[in-house]
XYZ file of C-alpha atoms in Angstrom:
779
model
C 140.048 125.373 68.501
C 138.731 122.489 66.383
C 142.268 121.082 66.126
C 142.621 121.109 69.916
C 139.248 119.383 70.323
C 140.230 116.675 67.831
C 143.529 116.060 69.651
C 141.653 115.873 72.977
C 139.167 113.326 71.642
C 141.940 111.238 70.077
C 143.848 111.258 73.365
C 140.718 110.325 75.263
C 140.031 107.425 72.863
C 143.594 106.126 73.187
C 143.480 106.406 76.961
C 140.060 104.759 77.200
C 141.008 101.822 74.963
C 144.259 101.224 76.857
C 142.398 101.137 80.163
C 139.771 98.802 78.687
C 142.521 96.386 77.696
C 144.038 96.675 81.174
C 140.642 96.039 82.765
C 140.218 92.885 80.681
C 143.464 91.451 81.983
C 142.996 92.471 85.619
C 139.463 91.405 86.448
C 137.141 88.561 85.551
C 134.063 90.013 87.263
C 131.702 91.402 84.673
C 128.035 91.942 84.017
C 125.473 93.966 82.127
C 125.401 97.692 82.936
C 123.219 100.643 81.992
C 124.940 103.924 81.157
C 122.509 106.830 81.558
C 123.530 110.126 79.973
C 120.450 112.277 80.497
C 118.179 113.926 77.967
C 118.475 113.235 74.234
C 119.146 116.121 71.902
C 116.035 118.018 70.916
C 116.206 116.929 67.260
C 116.511 113.244 68.166
C 120.077 113.061 66.803
C 122.922 111.870 69.009
C 125.677 111.681 66.384
C 127.833 114.202 68.220
C 126.910 113.251 71.753
C 129.228 111.630 74.241
C 127.036 108.535 74.005
C 128.191 108.021 70.413
C 131.795 108.397 71.459
C 131.558 105.957 74.334
C 129.608 103.337 72.378
C 132.102 103.533 69.494
C 134.968 103.048 71.948
C 133.274 99.969 73.303
C 132.925 98.602 69.785
C 136.611 99.193 69.158
C 137.368 97.107 72.232
C 135.168 94.301 70.937
C 132.101 95.128 73.037
C 128.800 95.814 71.301
C 126.100 97.793 73.165
C 123.006 95.669 73.763
C 120.684 98.669 73.583
C 121.196 102.287 72.550
C 118.783 104.930 73.828
C 118.295 108.047 71.713
C 114.632 109.083 71.456
C 113.533 110.086 74.939
C 116.958 110.043 76.597
C 120.604 109.210 75.894
C 122.623 106.205 76.911
C 123.227 102.558 76.223
C 123.543 99.150 77.872
C 126.582 96.939 77.524
C 128.448 94.013 79.059
C 131.320 95.461 81.121
C 133.746 94.566 83.845
C 133.447 96.386 87.162
C 136.535 98.447 86.360
C 135.174 99.406 82.961
C 131.923 100.497 84.566
C 133.766 102.634 87.131
C 135.858 104.220 84.368
C 132.859 105.103 82.211
C 131.066 106.581 85.226
C 133.828 109.208 85.476
C 133.562 110.336 81.855
C 132.010 113.651 80.768
C 128.285 113.518 80.109
C 127.655 110.366 82.164
C 125.043 110.776 84.907
C 125.004 107.240 86.258
C 126.283 103.738 85.583
C 124.456 100.922 87.328
C 123.982 97.152 87.050
C 121.272 95.917 84.720
C 119.017 94.531 87.419
C 116.001 92.283 87.091
C 112.624 93.879 87.870
C 109.767 91.658 88.992
C 106.216 91.760 87.720
C 103.646 92.808 90.331
C 101.368 90.133 89.856
C 84.393 91.216 84.860
C 83.133 92.608 87.688
C 85.733 95.200 88.649
C 84.537 97.796 86.144
C 80.889 97.346 87.150
C 81.933 97.886 90.744
C 83.794 101.081 89.829
C 80.688 102.373 88.081
C 78.817 101.963 91.366
C 81.642 103.713 93.198
C 81.304 106.672 90.822
C 77.703 107.151 91.892
C 78.876 107.776 95.448
C 80.284 111.163 94.392
C 78.132 114.054 95.475
C 77.634 115.591 92.023
C 74.716 116.489 89.797
C 76.521 115.356 86.696
C 76.883 111.617 87.152
C 74.087 110.732 84.740
C 75.296 113.295 82.214
C 78.848 111.943 82.503
C 77.616 108.434 81.883
C 75.849 109.430 78.678
C 78.741 111.518 77.424
C 81.336 108.849 78.140
C 79.202 106.144 76.578
C 79.079 108.118 73.344
C 82.668 109.323 73.456
C 85.016 108.227 70.686
C 88.197 106.916 72.266
C 89.853 105.184 69.332
C 92.784 107.571 68.881
C 94.231 106.960 72.347
C 97.161 104.516 72.461
C 98.157 102.642 75.617
C 101.658 101.202 75.663
C 102.278 98.233 77.963
C 105.774 97.376 79.169
C 105.202 93.776 80.138
C 105.605 90.091 79.243
C 104.094 90.315 75.756
C 100.619 89.672 74.433
C 98.566 86.848 72.924
C 97.034 88.515 69.858
C 94.412 85.778 69.319
C 92.680 86.489 72.644
C 89.114 87.740 72.178
C 89.895 90.985 74.011
C 92.146 92.122 71.172
C 89.976 91.642 68.104
C 89.515 94.779 66.025
C 85.846 94.657 65.163
C 84.263 98.116 64.955
C 87.707 99.723 65.187
C 88.548 102.538 62.789
C 91.845 103.057 60.963
C 95.075 103.142 62.948
C 95.732 106.738 64.131
C 98.066 108.676 61.872
C 100.187 109.702 64.851
C 101.297 106.086 65.356
C 104.945 105.676 64.337
C 105.582 102.206 65.744
C 105.932 98.761 64.256
C 104.691 95.194 64.667
C 107.636 92.861 65.130
C 106.752 89.312 64.154
C 109.696 87.456 65.708
C 112.521 85.505 64.117
C 111.442 81.958 64.822
C 108.521 79.788 65.912
C 106.131 80.677 63.074
C 106.629 84.455 62.984
C 103.743 84.861 60.545
C 101.368 83.593 63.239
C 101.826 86.818 65.219
C 99.818 89.584 63.620
C 98.770 93.037 64.738
C 95.473 94.625 63.769
C 93.531 97.852 64.271
C 93.232 97.086 68.013
C 96.698 95.714 68.714
C 98.515 98.210 66.526
C 102.094 97.589 67.659
C 104.352 95.019 69.278
C 108.063 94.925 70.049
C 110.345 92.592 71.983
C 113.719 93.074 73.642
C 116.396 90.525 74.406
C 119.707 91.037 76.157
C 122.812 88.918 76.677
C 120.931 87.333 79.579
C 118.311 85.825 77.235
C 119.848 84.006 74.317
C 117.018 81.605 73.461
C 115.975 82.346 69.851
C 112.566 80.782 70.542
C 111.850 83.774 72.758
C 112.515 86.362 70.069
C 108.862 87.278 69.710
C 106.337 89.730 71.184
C 104.138 86.765 72.066
C 103.268 86.316 75.728
C 104.295 83.041 77.389
C 103.508 84.103 80.961
C 99.969 85.457 80.625
C 100.736 88.583 82.643
C 100.901 91.038 79.751
C 97.790 89.597 78.114
C 95.889 89.846 81.394
C 96.768 93.478 82.188
C 96.252 94.693 78.611
C 92.732 93.269 78.534
C 91.927 94.926 81.893
C 92.890 98.363 80.588
C 91.689 98.242 76.992
C 90.104 94.879 76.185
C 87.080 94.625 73.914
C 83.638 93.874 75.383
C 83.123 90.089 75.707
C 79.817 88.483 76.650
C 79.605 85.315 78.769
C 83.191 85.419 80.033
C 83.983 83.238 83.056
C 86.554 81.071 84.761
C 85.001 77.593 84.411
C 81.584 79.080 85.128
C 82.766 81.304 87.984
C 82.735 85.127 87.826
C 80.553 84.908 84.750
C 79.267 87.986 82.981
C 80.285 90.678 80.525
C 84.020 91.373 80.599
C 85.462 94.621 79.256
C 88.454 96.848 79.573
C 88.365 100.328 81.031
C 88.832 101.933 77.617
C 87.605 99.352 75.075
C 88.117 101.697 72.112
C 91.731 102.533 72.900
C 94.563 100.998 70.888
C 97.194 98.715 72.370
C 100.957 98.679 71.817
C 102.875 95.927 73.596
C 106.558 96.181 74.476
C 107.707 92.758 75.654
C 110.535 93.565 78.046
C 109.896 90.687 80.457
C 110.678 86.992 80.347
C 110.295 83.953 82.569
C 112.924 85.272 84.983
C 111.766 88.871 85.194
C 112.274 92.174 83.382
C 115.751 93.454 82.524
C 116.285 97.132 83.336
C 118.089 97.693 80.029
C 115.121 96.263 78.136
C 112.726 98.440 80.146
C 114.651 101.556 79.109
C 114.719 100.406 75.478
C 110.945 99.947 75.620
C 110.498 103.436 77.103
C 112.709 104.889 74.391
C 110.689 103.232 71.620
C 107.303 104.021 73.177
C 108.197 107.716 73.306
C 109.145 107.680 69.631
C 106.163 105.532 68.608
C 103.580 108.033 69.836
C 101.781 106.345 72.748
C 99.581 108.448 75.039
C 99.677 106.312 78.196
C 102.308 103.864 79.436
C 101.175 101.134 81.838
C 103.811 99.368 83.948
C 103.018 96.550 86.376
C 106.499 95.866 87.740
C 109.020 97.501 90.003
C 112.486 97.767 91.516
C 113.201 98.425 95.179
C 113.863 102.193 95.499
C 117.461 103.108 96.192
C 118.581 105.838 93.819
C 116.421 107.708 91.303
C 119.285 107.779 88.785
C 119.699 104.010 89.022
C 116.032 103.113 88.649
C 115.048 102.363 85.015
C 111.388 103.143 85.730
C 112.124 106.527 87.314
C 114.437 107.454 84.450
C 112.199 106.260 81.632
C 109.011 107.681 83.099
C 110.582 111.113 83.678
C 111.410 111.467 80.001
C 108.038 110.064 78.936
C 106.119 112.528 81.129
C 108.390 115.313 79.901
C 106.943 114.581 76.447
C 103.337 114.534 77.611
C 102.891 110.780 78.106
C 101.019 109.671 81.228
C 102.850 106.886 83.086
C 100.879 104.611 85.428
C 102.747 102.172 87.706
C 101.859 99.543 90.284
C 102.857 100.287 93.886
C 104.206 96.764 94.507
C 103.207 93.638 96.393
C 105.394 94.018 99.483
C 102.675 95.031 101.948
C 101.558 95.412 104.579
C 105.028 96.546 105.678
C 105.502 100.284 106.028
C 107.770 102.102 103.527
C 107.346 99.320 100.977
C 106.108 101.389 98.005
C 107.737 100.991 94.608
C 107.513 103.462 91.730
C 106.952 106.572 93.831
C 108.611 109.341 91.814
C 106.258 112.345 91.649
C 105.915 112.241 87.845
C 104.338 108.749 88.012
C 100.792 107.748 88.971
C 101.323 105.095 91.647
C 98.483 102.611 92.151
C 97.649 100.468 95.195
C 95.304 97.460 95.132
C 91.785 97.160 96.523
C 89.049 94.549 96.598
C 85.709 94.496 94.789
C 82.327 93.293 96.019
C 82.536 89.878 94.374
C 83.395 86.872 96.469
C 83.954 83.189 95.736
C 82.100 81.213 98.378
C 83.285 77.742 99.230
C 81.459 76.885 102.443
C 82.080 73.963 104.789
C 79.331 71.677 105.983
C 80.227 70.048 109.290
C 78.795 66.558 109.788
C 76.997 65.113 112.787
C 73.512 65.847 113.978
C 73.718 69.639 113.730
C 75.045 69.899 110.168
C 76.491 73.337 110.819
C 77.438 75.479 107.818
C 80.639 77.527 108.090
C 81.208 80.325 105.587
C 84.429 80.088 103.629
C 85.825 81.309 100.356
C 87.982 79.725 97.702
C 88.112 78.750 94.025
C 87.686 75.004 93.714
C 87.546 73.278 90.331
C 88.434 69.858 91.732
C 87.193 66.747 89.934
C 85.917 64.948 93.041
C 82.501 64.420 94.537
C 81.952 67.697 96.389
C 78.822 66.374 98.056
C 80.710 63.637 99.917
C 81.842 64.063 103.492
C 85.453 63.272 104.438
C 87.240 62.854 107.770
C 88.239 66.217 109.270
C 91.360 66.756 111.388
C 93.455 69.653 112.639
C 97.050 69.646 111.377
C 98.374 69.466 114.939
C 97.009 65.933 115.276
C 99.023 64.886 112.208
C 102.350 66.236 113.512
C 105.422 64.111 113.025
C 107.051 63.012 116.266
C 110.161 65.160 115.738
C 108.419 68.173 114.152
C 107.896 71.582 115.691
C 104.278 71.910 116.839
C 103.855 75.499 115.657
C 105.196 74.619 112.206
C 102.946 71.559 112.032
C 99.847 73.599 112.964
C 100.697 75.794 109.987
C 101.121 72.804 107.655
C 104.763 73.621 106.991
C 106.679 71.242 104.686
C 107.962 67.995 106.227
C 106.080 68.430 109.510
C 102.992 66.227 108.920
C 102.588 62.434 108.967
C 101.393 61.201 105.579
C 99.574 58.183 106.993
C 97.391 60.480 109.110
C 96.790 63.163 106.457
C 95.888 60.826 103.597
C 92.206 60.880 102.668
C 91.289 63.688 105.074
C 90.412 67.375 105.070
C 93.104 69.156 107.095
C 92.577 72.383 109.060
C 95.720 74.549 108.938
C 96.525 77.638 110.987
C 98.091 80.736 109.483
C 100.063 82.552 112.164
C 103.609 82.154 110.821
C 104.665 85.092 108.667
C 106.964 83.063 106.417
C 104.327 80.526 105.378
C 102.618 81.007 101.998
C 99.128 79.605 101.441
C 100.192 77.762 98.329
C 102.949 75.961 100.250
C 100.427 74.721 102.776
C 97.936 73.464 100.208
C 100.688 71.872 98.139
C 101.968 70.038 101.211
C 98.531 68.689 102.180
C 97.924 67.635 98.571
C 101.355 65.966 98.340
C 100.585 63.890 101.408
C 97.318 62.654 99.933
C 94.900 64.971 101.728
C 91.476 65.528 100.208
C 91.356 69.244 100.955
C 92.504 72.042 103.241
C 90.681 74.521 105.466
C 92.856 77.547 106.192
C 92.173 79.716 109.236
C 93.192 83.209 108.138
C 91.604 86.645 108.553
C 93.786 88.509 106.054
C 94.213 86.510 102.851
C 91.752 87.255 100.085
C 94.030 86.497 97.144
C 92.925 83.146 95.727
C 94.839 83.316 92.466
C 97.929 81.425 93.640
C 96.058 78.420 95.061
C 95.748 75.326 92.867
C 92.033 75.340 91.913
C 92.113 71.598 91.261
C 92.626 70.982 95.004
C 89.866 71.654 97.534
C 90.881 74.703 99.572
C 88.679 77.072 101.529
C 89.641 79.977 103.800
C 87.707 80.835 106.969
C 87.827 83.533 109.638
C 89.470 82.820 113.033
C 86.134 82.990 114.868
C 84.808 80.282 112.537
C 87.981 78.310 113.125
C 87.051 78.200 116.813
C 83.710 76.634 115.875
C 85.401 73.998 113.735
C 87.860 73.132 116.503
C 84.975 72.864 118.966
C 83.248 70.446 116.606
C 86.428 68.373 116.085
C 87.037 68.116 119.840
C 83.431 67.176 120.603
C 83.086 64.398 118.037
C 84.719 60.994 117.854
C 84.748 60.897 114.062
C 84.435 64.477 112.732
C 83.552 64.783 109.070
C 83.041 67.714 106.714
C 82.102 68.591 103.161
C 83.666 71.458 101.248
C 80.800 72.775 99.182
C 81.093 73.709 95.472
C 82.323 77.239 94.807
C 79.830 79.858 93.741
C 80.491 83.510 92.965
C 78.362 86.187 94.574
C 78.342 89.940 94.075
C 77.091 92.836 96.137
C 77.240 91.185 99.549
C 80.894 91.771 100.430
C 82.156 94.892 102.157
C 84.247 96.650 99.533
C 86.590 98.113 98.759
C 89.234 97.161 101.293
C 93.019 97.179 100.976
C 94.589 93.689 100.724
C 97.619 92.841 102.806
C 99.914 92.371 99.793
C 99.500 95.949 98.521
C 102.635 97.978 99.337
C 102.339 100.820 101.844
C 103.750 104.303 102.239
C 105.514 106.400 103.206
C 108.022 106.583 100.342
C 111.382 105.165 101.435
C 113.434 107.901 99.733
C 111.476 110.896 101.045
C 108.468 111.366 103.310
C 107.729 114.741 101.699
C 105.754 113.190 98.851
C 102.669 111.087 99.615
C 102.493 107.719 97.864
C 100.605 105.704 96.688
C 98.400 108.127 94.756
C 95.267 106.037 94.291
C 93.804 102.550 94.776
C 92.021 100.388 92.202
C 90.711 96.796 92.003
C 93.496 94.241 92.199
C 92.126 91.140 93.958
C 90.780 88.118 92.038
C 90.372 89.970 88.734
C 89.029 88.076 85.710
C 90.707 88.929 82.396
C 91.955 87.353 79.171
C 94.603 84.661 79.103
C 96.824 82.753 76.698
C 94.831 80.633 74.268
C 95.556 76.927 74.777
C 97.714 77.335 77.900
C 97.547 73.875 79.472
C 99.842 74.934 82.323
C 97.054 77.227 83.566
C 94.384 74.523 83.367
C 93.260 72.796 86.586
C 93.685 69.048 86.602
C 91.228 67.416 84.203
C 90.044 70.716 82.702
C 90.618 72.292 79.266
C 92.826 75.395 79.036
C 90.993 78.548 80.160
C 90.316 81.505 77.879
C 90.197 83.751 80.951
C 92.045 83.634 84.239
C 91.711 85.118 87.723
C 94.785 86.963 88.988
C 95.609 89.233 91.931
C 98.212 91.881 92.594
C 98.914 95.561 92.093
C 99.721 94.422 88.546
C 95.950 94.200 88.109
C 95.144 97.508 89.831
C 97.574 99.472 87.640
C 95.786 98.827 84.291
C 92.457 99.849 85.818
C 93.890 103.343 86.254
C 95.658 103.164 82.880
C 92.272 102.574 81.242
C 90.737 105.551 83.033
C 93.734 107.723 82.096
C 93.189 106.737 78.439
C 89.519 107.751 78.662
C 90.532 111.145 80.036
C 93.157 111.641 77.334
C 90.523 110.871 74.710
C 88.098 113.403 76.126
C 90.691 116.067 76.938
C 93.594 115.642 74.450
C 95.320 118.779 75.729
C 95.423 117.628 79.355
C 98.884 116.971 80.725
C 99.826 113.816 82.673
C 99.641 115.902 85.871
C 96.124 117.111 85.067
C 95.017 113.524 84.448
C 96.528 112.391 87.745
C 94.941 115.287 89.625
C 91.488 114.518 88.205
C 91.841 110.864 89.201
C 93.037 111.649 92.728
C 90.729 114.513 93.731
C 87.576 112.608 92.706
C 88.436 109.386 94.561
C 86.135 107.984 97.257
C 87.097 106.872 100.759
C 83.881 105.022 101.583
C 82.800 101.428 101.071
C 79.597 100.199 99.427
C 77.948 100.337 102.873
C 78.953 103.940 103.581
C 81.705 103.101 106.085
C 85.322 104.179 105.725
C 87.618 101.924 103.671
C 89.560 99.475 105.821
C 92.528 97.176 105.472
C 91.995 93.416 105.473
C 92.462 93.378 109.241
C 89.496 95.742 109.643
C 91.575 98.764 110.623
C 90.748 102.139 109.110
C 92.807 102.610 105.941
C 95.013 105.707 105.675
C 96.563 107.565 102.738
C 99.645 105.379 103.257
C 97.403 102.463 102.232
C 95.318 103.960 99.418
C 96.568 107.467 98.651
C 93.589 109.674 97.832
C 91.203 106.703 97.968
C 89.428 104.375 95.547
C 89.401 105.496 91.912
C 86.050 106.189 90.238
C 85.222 105.973 86.551
C 83.137 109.061 85.844
C 84.372 111.427 88.546
C 87.715 112.232 86.850
C 85.894 113.510 83.753
C 84.442 116.390 85.814
C 86.991 117.259 88.511
C 86.105 120.965 88.735
C 89.656 121.994 89.643
C 93.016 120.427 88.892
C 96.501 120.644 90.386
C 98.891 121.161 87.486
C 102.243 119.771 88.638
C 104.418 121.338 85.947
C 107.882 120.582 84.659
C 109.426 123.209 86.934
C 107.952 121.372 89.932
C 109.773 118.211 88.876
C 113.038 120.100 88.350
C 112.660 121.668 91.792
C 111.915 118.216 93.221
C 115.256 116.979 91.882
C 116.970 120.000 93.398
C 115.234 119.628 96.760
C 116.101 115.931 96.721
C 119.800 116.712 96.410
C 120.777 116.734 92.736
C 123.015 119.569 91.542
C 122.087 122.120 88.892
C 124.599 120.536 86.498
C 123.041 117.094 86.966
C 119.533 118.429 86.420
C 120.598 120.233 83.241
C 121.827 116.903 81.881
C 118.656 115.068 82.933
C 116.280 117.468 81.165
C 116.597 119.414 77.920
C 113.730 121.706 78.934
C 115.628 123.751 81.485
C 114.555 127.405 81.707
C 117.310 129.888 81.034
C 119.130 130.802 84.215
C 117.830 127.793 86.135
C 119.606 127.028 89.388
C 118.692 124.830 92.323
C 117.073 126.807 95.130
C 119.669 127.803 97.716
C 119.566 126.251 101.192
C 116.837 123.844 100.139
C 116.278 120.353 101.529
C 113.962 117.409 101.066
C 111.387 118.992 103.313
C 110.817 121.590 100.594
C 109.433 118.831 98.355
C 106.152 119.423 100.194
C 105.805 122.639 98.181
C 105.645 121.142 94.699
C 102.126 121.563 93.309
C 100.955 118.011 94.011
C 97.296 116.966 94.563
C 98.204 115.629 98.007
C 100.313 117.095 100.820
C 102.941 115.395 102.954
C 104.749 117.240 105.767
C 107.746 115.507 107.383
C 110.012 116.364 110.319
C 107.198 118.296 112.003
C 108.344 119.129 115.508
C 105.151 120.881 116.657
C 107.043 123.923 117.897
C 106.971 125.790 114.604
C 104.195 125.975 112.040
C 104.751 124.686 108.509
C 103.365 126.450 105.474
C 102.860 125.049 101.968
C 101.238 126.544 98.888
C 99.133 125.080 96.104
C 97.692 126.381 92.840
C 94.474 125.095 91.259
C 93.099 125.612 87.759
C 89.398 125.911 86.963
C 88.456 123.241 84.390
C 84.711 123.097 85.057
C 82.582 122.197 82.060
C 80.962 125.054 80.154
C 77.760 123.022 80.296
C 77.230 124.473 83.743
C 76.227 127.695 82.041
C 77.974 130.119 84.382
C 81.783 130.062 84.344
C 81.926 132.479 87.282
C 82.125 130.294 90.390
C 83.258 130.421 94.018
C 84.827 127.510 95.893
C 84.945 127.382 99.680
C 87.217 125.158 101.718
C 86.425 122.570 104.388
C 89.094 120.937 106.508
C 89.150 117.496 108.099
C 91.964 117.524 110.646
C 92.748 115.067 113.469
C 92.899 116.018 117.111
C 96.128 117.722 118.058
C 96.733 119.271 114.638
C 95.590 122.760 113.697
C 95.162 123.336 109.950
C 94.391 126.749 108.433
C 93.812 127.576 104.745
C 94.333 131.101 103.376
C 92.189 132.272 101.669
C 89.104 130.229 102.506
C 87.310 131.249 99.289
C 88.538 131.025 95.693
C 86.604 133.093 93.135
C 87.150 131.949 89.527
C 85.938 134.279 86.772
C 86.359 131.946 83.836
C 87.595 128.542 82.739
C 91.385 128.338 82.807
C 91.776 130.749 85.738
C 94.501 129.807 88.214
C 94.323 130.729 91.905
C 96.672 129.899 94.765
C 96.186 129.191 98.436
C 98.328 128.389 101.441
C 97.942 125.686 104.074
C 99.433 126.291 107.524
C 99.993 123.333 109.846
C 100.581 123.838 113.562
C 100.251 121.652 116.611
C 98.060 122.092 119.642
C 100.374 119.765 121.585
C 104.111 119.814 122.211
C 104.844 116.862 119.926
C 102.966 114.827 117.333
C 103.214 111.233 118.568
C 101.619 109.541 115.554
C 101.364 110.346 111.880
C 98.349 112.603 111.405
C 96.016 112.178 108.435
C 93.329 114.488 107.113
C 92.084 116.261 104.019
C 91.300 119.623 102.441
C 88.238 119.872 100.182
C 87.253 122.745 97.911
C 83.576 122.815 96.930
C 81.294 125.076 94.904
C 78.153 123.062 95.627
C 78.617 121.059 92.461
C 82.203 119.797 92.554
C 84.145 118.495 95.548
C 87.913 118.661 95.052
C 89.580 116.714 97.852
C 93.295 116.556 98.711
C 94.553 114.189 101.429
C 97.408 115.199 103.715
C 99.755 113.524 106.168
C 101.860 115.237 108.815
C 104.630 113.312 110.584
C 107.354 114.128 113.072
C 109.674 111.625 111.366
C 112.251 112.635 108.793
C 113.751 110.800 105.828
C 116.336 109.078 108.004
C 113.716 107.354 110.161
C 112.832 103.766 109.271
C 109.790 101.864 110.462
């Protein structure tokens, strides 16, 4: 038998090498590819795996794998021709072969605001939670960041008051090969750093874990930065800045460069992070969903979660379009962005006898006299003779007359979808304008506007006032007032327009995003001495203000690290459940959370709602989405039993995909939210859930009864069986069923609601959505 196997392998090698040579001569099209071969062997050895065979064959043909994956999963990345890639895809043990695509990054007061949000929970234990969490030792939790690197000298990453590095840490601190490698040092806070280059990045100056973009430094300080007094952005947003889990350790995996993040490097970072011993992985990037087996984040996160590592991902910045969510596999925590109650006021004082003050907002660090009045015009009056009037109103490039714009404040409209605020301000500045007033009721992200140029944003109703003033005055003038930051007066949270929206493009039977967290105008640490980030005439900032779901993701990563510190035995699913079921859906004024347009936000916008800090520590009940749920998800989604057995090495004996299943059955996995698709209204739909009692023993009596309350929209009938759950002790598991039926013939719109279990002390809320659309419907 062994002799036959040897002959077979030798024949296969000869055949493979001959085809490789043929491919070389027949095609010139080539590129970097990822070869994914499923789960790694349980002992971490892949000497006898097909991956070893294939990689050795490539070496024989003169091709060296760029990365080899062996800790959390098997596979490699290599430079191949199209024909070579197609050939490898047909070989035994290969699950998928796909191009090594570029993923894009999804690019203080926020934590204080979340503390206030926690006090909105109806619980008797908020004060107790605060005291316990304040005293809790978190230093053994390790957060791994897959990002653009880190600037170790930033104040957020000093290791004062930090204990020894946890013994479970198995990673390393790579110094780099050039550009003063000794200058990059880890410590007891930043305990590990790695970098990954591929054939796409050949610059030896970039062989370092050091951050040259600022993104990785920013997000790491949000999640786990040390407490810093008197932090500000040139005096704005001043106060105490801290990360969500200041005592947690940081491990940085620099997989991103100036052009983006290579998928092969992302998988290499996942593979190392699994072996290094991180507890949480934070990822603020994404790839447009197309195929789960061709998405590096879906692949890497599956194997990380399989080993007990919580993976937190940003939902993406492609909103407000429907079906625009990234990173929506059920084993991930997917985070949308929300606003906080801090605003940056930059008001406009209109000249003339009335001296009317118009409220605006912006971040202006311009070195000009902000008390001086300047001529004020609307962009339409500066239109070039041959320019389109609509484009000129919106200050589009090459539509305005420089002689008219120069020396004036220009009012620009914002009703063209393809016009970015920065383009408008850059155009007015290029033409010699003094400043810009933008009429826009949706944009709250100020981070991409040049702060050295006077820009303020006003509401459309205020724009009408300004136009009335311009039209009623021969020589209209205005002053853009100095920026000041104010807290507590803004309605918050709300969902910004850039935050990606559900439903999930690949299946409507899972509800994504999961949760929302602060992601608009967030102050955090920056590169030390970065002159490119400095406004004109200003020194480099130590802190910077950024917006995006990149910033919301590390807020949840920090909270996940706190939970892992307090409950080391909790699984990633338990952590996600605690975060989701304790979220709030109300603003600081008691009204329902809205989008930037003022419309009522739905679970497609914010998942379960706005995350709280202390609520997840006392969730009462949790939904334990176990490994079997994820295997069933793959089966319901359409993967075969053979494929699933290659993906996971934790397959129960006798496992087989459920017969006659479809994507609609995904609704039955034990997720903290419920999504029902293809609901025709003629037949009822039934799903089941199981909850585990994790109430604190400090209550005194472990015997407790939860009763259910249902919030259902008109036209949808929702029943829960049973309506009472009686838990005898901590750790008890009880199941219930939810039956959805319609009181009308057809459900015209997606229906949103919630199911809440309460024992008078804990409220465990699960959002649901019911839609008549199926996975083939686009919006």
